[in-house]
Amino acid sequence: MVPLLRISGAAGHRSYTARNSVWHGEGEITKLAQSPATIPQAIGLYRELQPSMPPQSLTPWMLLSRCYEFKSADELEWLSQSIRVQNGREQQSVQELLICAYLHLGQERKLRERVVGLCMQPMYVSSATMLLLLAELQGTQPDRQLACRLWEAQMDIPAFTPSQTCVQLALKTTMHAQQTDLAVKTYQLVLSRRWPGIRLGFWADKVMIYGLAINGLATEAMEVAVATTEHQDLDSDIVAMQTIQKYELLLKGLSRQFNATMAEAVFSYVRDELRLWPSVPMYTSLLG
């Protein structure tokens, strides 16, 4: 029979004392982390105790969750790396917390580096974080191109479930980045009800119509407008108003491309075929 291993009294006491010290330290870190002024002290104490902490410790998660109150990004990378990630879900949480921190701290270079990493090695991003990133990456054409790369990478992840606001901003971004193929792919996914909770209809149609028009795809824009026109319901004031708005956007997009021939054809179609009274913005676009 193999004898039972026994811990000596002195060793057991030292082990208990060490555990007790870590528990006490974690409590002190939690208290310090409650105030933005003492967060640096909390991180400093965590640095001292981190080698002794158990792998499942929630202390680094708690600190990282307070990152919106950090005044510097210096500690972020070290803090995120100190977390002993157990699975993909935890890794995703670390990524999103870092992204939110970089947004808050205005760390533009680090933020874009993080986004490039997500494009190269796609990892699920929540709809809320994706919306923040899309809104942030609007300033320049390279930023919009980067946003498109991130959007395309996320679309291929089965678990990705964007909100309608997120999809709408993504559609607009792809159009302004001249990524019409990606916009069409996104629109098709909306029509196929790929993502739960996203309504079909007017909001997506008008983005596609205007976006295709400003990208020089006049025929395709007109096809979407005609295909989404509810001819049998034009007696309804709401349907008629929405239809007029679609063709206003189509004419506005055509005027930006100086496509007078197609603009005249659209104007005539609304007036003669649909028998709707053209609006002032439609006249303005036609004359412009």
XYZ file of C-alpha atoms in Angstrom:
288
model
C 0.000 0.000 0.000
C 1.327 3.407 -0.917
C 1.564 5.591 2.185
C -0.513 8.749 2.262
C 1.440 11.943 1.666
C 1.239 14.240 4.630
C 2.020 17.935 4.801
C 4.008 18.889 7.863
C 2.473 21.295 10.306
C 4.944 24.065 9.442
C 4.421 23.632 5.676
C 0.655 23.614 6.112
C 0.822 26.787 8.165
C 2.962 28.516 5.506
C 0.539 27.423 2.764
C -2.441 28.752 4.717
C -0.640 32.021 5.456
C 0.199 32.517 1.759
C -3.395 31.847 0.684
C -4.700 34.155 3.366
C -2.317 36.897 2.216
C -3.535 36.556 -1.395
C -7.181 36.674 -0.335
C -6.551 39.751 1.761
C -4.631 41.361 -1.111
C -7.428 40.693 -3.600
C -9.865 42.381 -1.253
C -7.587 45.399 -0.984
C -7.211 45.559 -4.800
C -10.993 45.546 -5.163
C -11.306 48.467 -2.751
C -8.591 50.474 -4.503
C -10.144 49.832 -7.917
C -13.398 51.528 -6.899
C -11.886 54.986 -7.383
C -10.173 56.231 -10.567
C -7.606 58.004 -8.377
C -6.429 54.755 -6.746
C -6.628 52.419 -9.749
C -2.834 52.752 -10.353
C -2.287 51.560 -6.768
C -4.641 48.637 -7.371
C -2.676 47.608 -10.451
C 0.610 47.985 -8.576
C -0.606 45.711 -5.780
C -1.888 43.224 -8.329
C 1.579 43.159 -9.951
C 3.059 42.131 -6.605
C 0.525 39.428 -5.881
C -0.104 38.124 -9.404
C 2.501 35.286 -9.318
C 0.786 33.872 -6.216
C -2.771 34.161 -7.451
C -4.737 31.106 -8.589
C -5.314 30.706 -12.370
C -9.055 31.233 -11.969
C -8.659 34.548 -10.110
C -11.214 37.154 -11.143
C -9.067 40.069 -9.982
C -7.469 40.857 -13.389
C -10.910 40.680 -15.022
C -12.229 43.142 -12.464
C -9.327 45.515 -13.129
C -9.659 45.224 -16.890
C -13.381 45.923 -16.639
C -12.468 49.280 -15.038
C -10.282 50.189 -18.025
C -12.667 52.967 -19.061
C -11.363 54.864 -16.020
C -7.694 54.351 -16.840
C -5.728 57.486 -17.629
C -3.004 55.652 -19.533
C -2.804 52.614 -21.806
C 0.631 51.615 -20.469
C -0.732 48.949 -18.146
C -3.382 47.571 -20.496
C -1.274 45.147 -22.490
C 0.459 43.734 -19.417
C -2.833 43.425 -17.554
C -4.520 41.608 -20.443
C -1.564 39.241 -20.826
C -1.607 38.436 -17.111
C -5.046 36.860 -17.470
C -4.734 33.122 -17.844
C -7.209 32.682 -20.672
C -8.980 29.341 -20.421
C -11.102 29.344 -23.579
C -12.108 31.274 -26.691
C -14.916 33.095 -24.910
C -12.490 34.530 -22.379
C -10.093 35.542 -25.145
C -12.920 37.355 -26.897
C -13.798 39.178 -23.665
C -10.195 40.354 -23.276
C -10.160 41.616 -26.883
C -13.376 43.578 -26.434
C -12.296 45.125 -23.144
C -9.047 46.268 -24.767
C -10.894 47.705 -27.749
C -13.212 49.685 -25.465
C -10.226 50.917 -23.463
C -8.351 52.082 -26.561
C -11.477 53.877 -27.777
C -11.869 55.620 -24.435
C -8.208 56.577 -24.162
C -7.935 57.753 -27.764
C -5.224 55.210 -28.566
C -5.843 55.324 -32.323
C -2.738 53.423 -33.414
C -3.208 50.607 -30.904
C -6.900 50.402 -31.734
C -6.228 50.029 -35.450
C -3.522 47.454 -34.782
C -6.053 45.484 -32.755
C -8.620 45.725 -35.577
C -6.060 44.564 -38.150
C -5.364 41.580 -35.900
C -9.080 40.745 -35.813
C -9.145 40.883 -39.615
C -6.179 38.546 -39.968
C -7.339 36.135 -37.269
C -11.119 36.570 -37.091
C -12.629 36.348 -33.647
C -16.228 36.952 -32.671
C -17.008 40.544 -31.682
C -20.281 41.517 -30.036
C -22.739 43.713 -31.910
C -22.278 46.595 -29.456
C -18.485 46.602 -29.863
C -18.789 46.240 -33.628
C -21.057 49.286 -33.735
C -18.500 51.312 -31.767
C -15.733 50.280 -34.170
C -17.756 51.050 -37.287
C -18.621 54.480 -35.894
C -14.961 55.131 -35.052
C -13.621 54.061 -38.452
C -15.403 56.693 -40.537
C -12.901 59.539 -40.653
C -10.862 58.596 -43.715
C -11.072 56.288 -46.700
C -8.371 53.958 -45.280
C -10.370 53.751 -42.052
C -13.526 52.852 -43.959
C -11.611 50.206 -45.900
C -10.399 48.757 -42.590
C -13.970 48.789 -41.270
C -15.058 46.858 -44.363
C -12.352 44.248 -43.808
C -13.493 43.796 -40.217
C -17.154 43.600 -41.252
C -16.426 40.971 -43.895
C -14.435 38.900 -41.403
C -17.268 39.041 -38.864
C -19.909 38.100 -41.433
C -18.248 34.713 -41.894
C -18.516 33.896 -38.173
C -21.745 31.903 -37.559
C -22.192 33.274 -34.016
C -22.073 36.908 -35.188
C -25.496 38.507 -34.669
C -25.374 42.241 -35.423
C -28.164 44.648 -34.531
C -30.121 46.462 -37.216
C -28.294 49.712 -36.409
C -25.000 47.878 -36.841
C -26.009 46.444 -40.226
C -27.297 49.811 -41.399
C -24.007 51.536 -40.529
C -22.076 48.694 -42.154
C -24.079 49.092 -45.368
C -23.410 52.821 -45.446
C -19.721 52.255 -44.722
C -19.318 49.725 -47.538
C -20.991 52.070 -49.984
C -18.851 55.071 -49.021
C -15.766 52.843 -49.200
C -16.820 51.830 -52.737
C -17.079 48.203 -51.629
C -20.305 47.570 -53.519
C -19.840 43.796 -53.731
C -19.644 43.622 -49.950
C -22.689 45.881 -49.665
C -24.675 43.619 -51.985
C -23.593 40.554 -49.991
C -24.727 42.236 -46.775
C -28.053 43.241 -48.327
C -28.634 39.679 -49.533
C -28.013 38.354 -46.021
C -30.605 40.803 -44.702
C -33.108 39.637 -47.333
C -32.409 35.991 -46.472
C -33.043 36.728 -42.759
C -29.583 35.494 -41.804
C -29.575 37.601 -38.646
C -32.475 37.425 -36.169
C -34.209 40.607 -35.091
C -33.484 42.554 -38.277
C -36.520 43.814 -40.174
C -36.609 43.875 -43.937
C -37.757 46.880 -45.904
C -37.416 50.587 -46.361
C -34.308 51.278 -44.245
C -32.143 48.796 -46.182
C -33.657 49.544 -49.593
C -32.904 53.255 -49.453
C -29.270 52.701 -48.370
C -28.768 50.312 -51.286
C -30.451 52.588 -53.818
C -28.443 55.659 -52.887
C -25.219 53.713 -52.398
C -25.373 52.026 -55.792
C -26.211 55.343 -57.457
C -23.271 57.254 -55.976
C -20.954 54.419 -57.013
C -21.950 54.775 -60.654
C -24.218 51.708 -60.741
C -27.268 53.587 -61.996
C -28.977 50.625 -63.643
C -28.594 48.436 -60.553
C -29.879 51.241 -58.329
C -32.939 51.664 -60.523
C -33.534 47.902 -60.479
C -33.549 47.854 -56.674
C -35.900 50.849 -56.572
C -38.365 49.256 -59.001
C -38.151 45.811 -57.364
C -38.901 47.226 -53.903
C -41.730 49.530 -55.022
C -45.061 48.292 -53.655
C -47.159 49.158 -56.678
C -50.371 47.713 -55.287
C -50.141 49.810 -52.084
C -49.300 53.219 -53.526
C -52.730 54.489 -52.450
C -51.426 54.347 -48.878
C -49.970 57.680 -47.783
C -47.127 55.975 -45.872
C -46.162 53.706 -48.777
C -46.370 56.606 -51.235
C -44.195 58.788 -48.992
C -41.558 56.058 -48.600
C -41.590 55.409 -52.341
C -41.027 59.090 -53.080
C -38.118 59.126 -50.613
C -36.495 56.167 -52.385
C -36.616 57.912 -55.741
C -35.443 61.160 -54.176
C -32.340 59.334 -53.014
C -31.920 57.696 -56.407
C -32.061 61.063 -58.166
C -29.747 62.612 -55.593
C -27.200 59.860 -56.224
C -27.538 60.202 -59.992
C -27.017 63.967 -59.750
C -23.718 63.347 -57.942
C -22.661 61.216 -60.902
C -23.977 63.799 -63.393
C -26.109 61.108 -65.015
C -28.753 63.369 -66.558
C -30.112 60.731 -68.947
C -30.948 58.239 -66.208
C -32.228 61.036 -63.970
C -34.763 62.091 -66.589
C -35.848 58.463 -67.029
C -36.354 58.051 -63.269
C -38.292 61.312 -63.009
C -40.580 60.270 -65.861
C -41.083 56.809 -64.335
C -42.236 58.282 -61.023
C -44.555 60.798 -62.660
C -45.959 58.742 -65.560
C -45.712 55.084 -64.486
C -46.214 55.310 -60.747
C -48.427 58.387 -61.075
C -46.905 60.011 -58.023
C -46.402 63.745 -57.705
C -42.633 64.482 -57.845
C -41.284 66.204 -54.740
C -39.250 69.403 -54.556
C -35.981 67.491 -53.841
C -36.627 65.434 -57.000
C -36.965 68.607 -59.101
C -33.834 69.996 -57.433
C -31.808 66.882 -58.260
C -33.105 66.838 -61.822
C -32.216 70.468 -62.433
C -28.902 70.175 -60.599
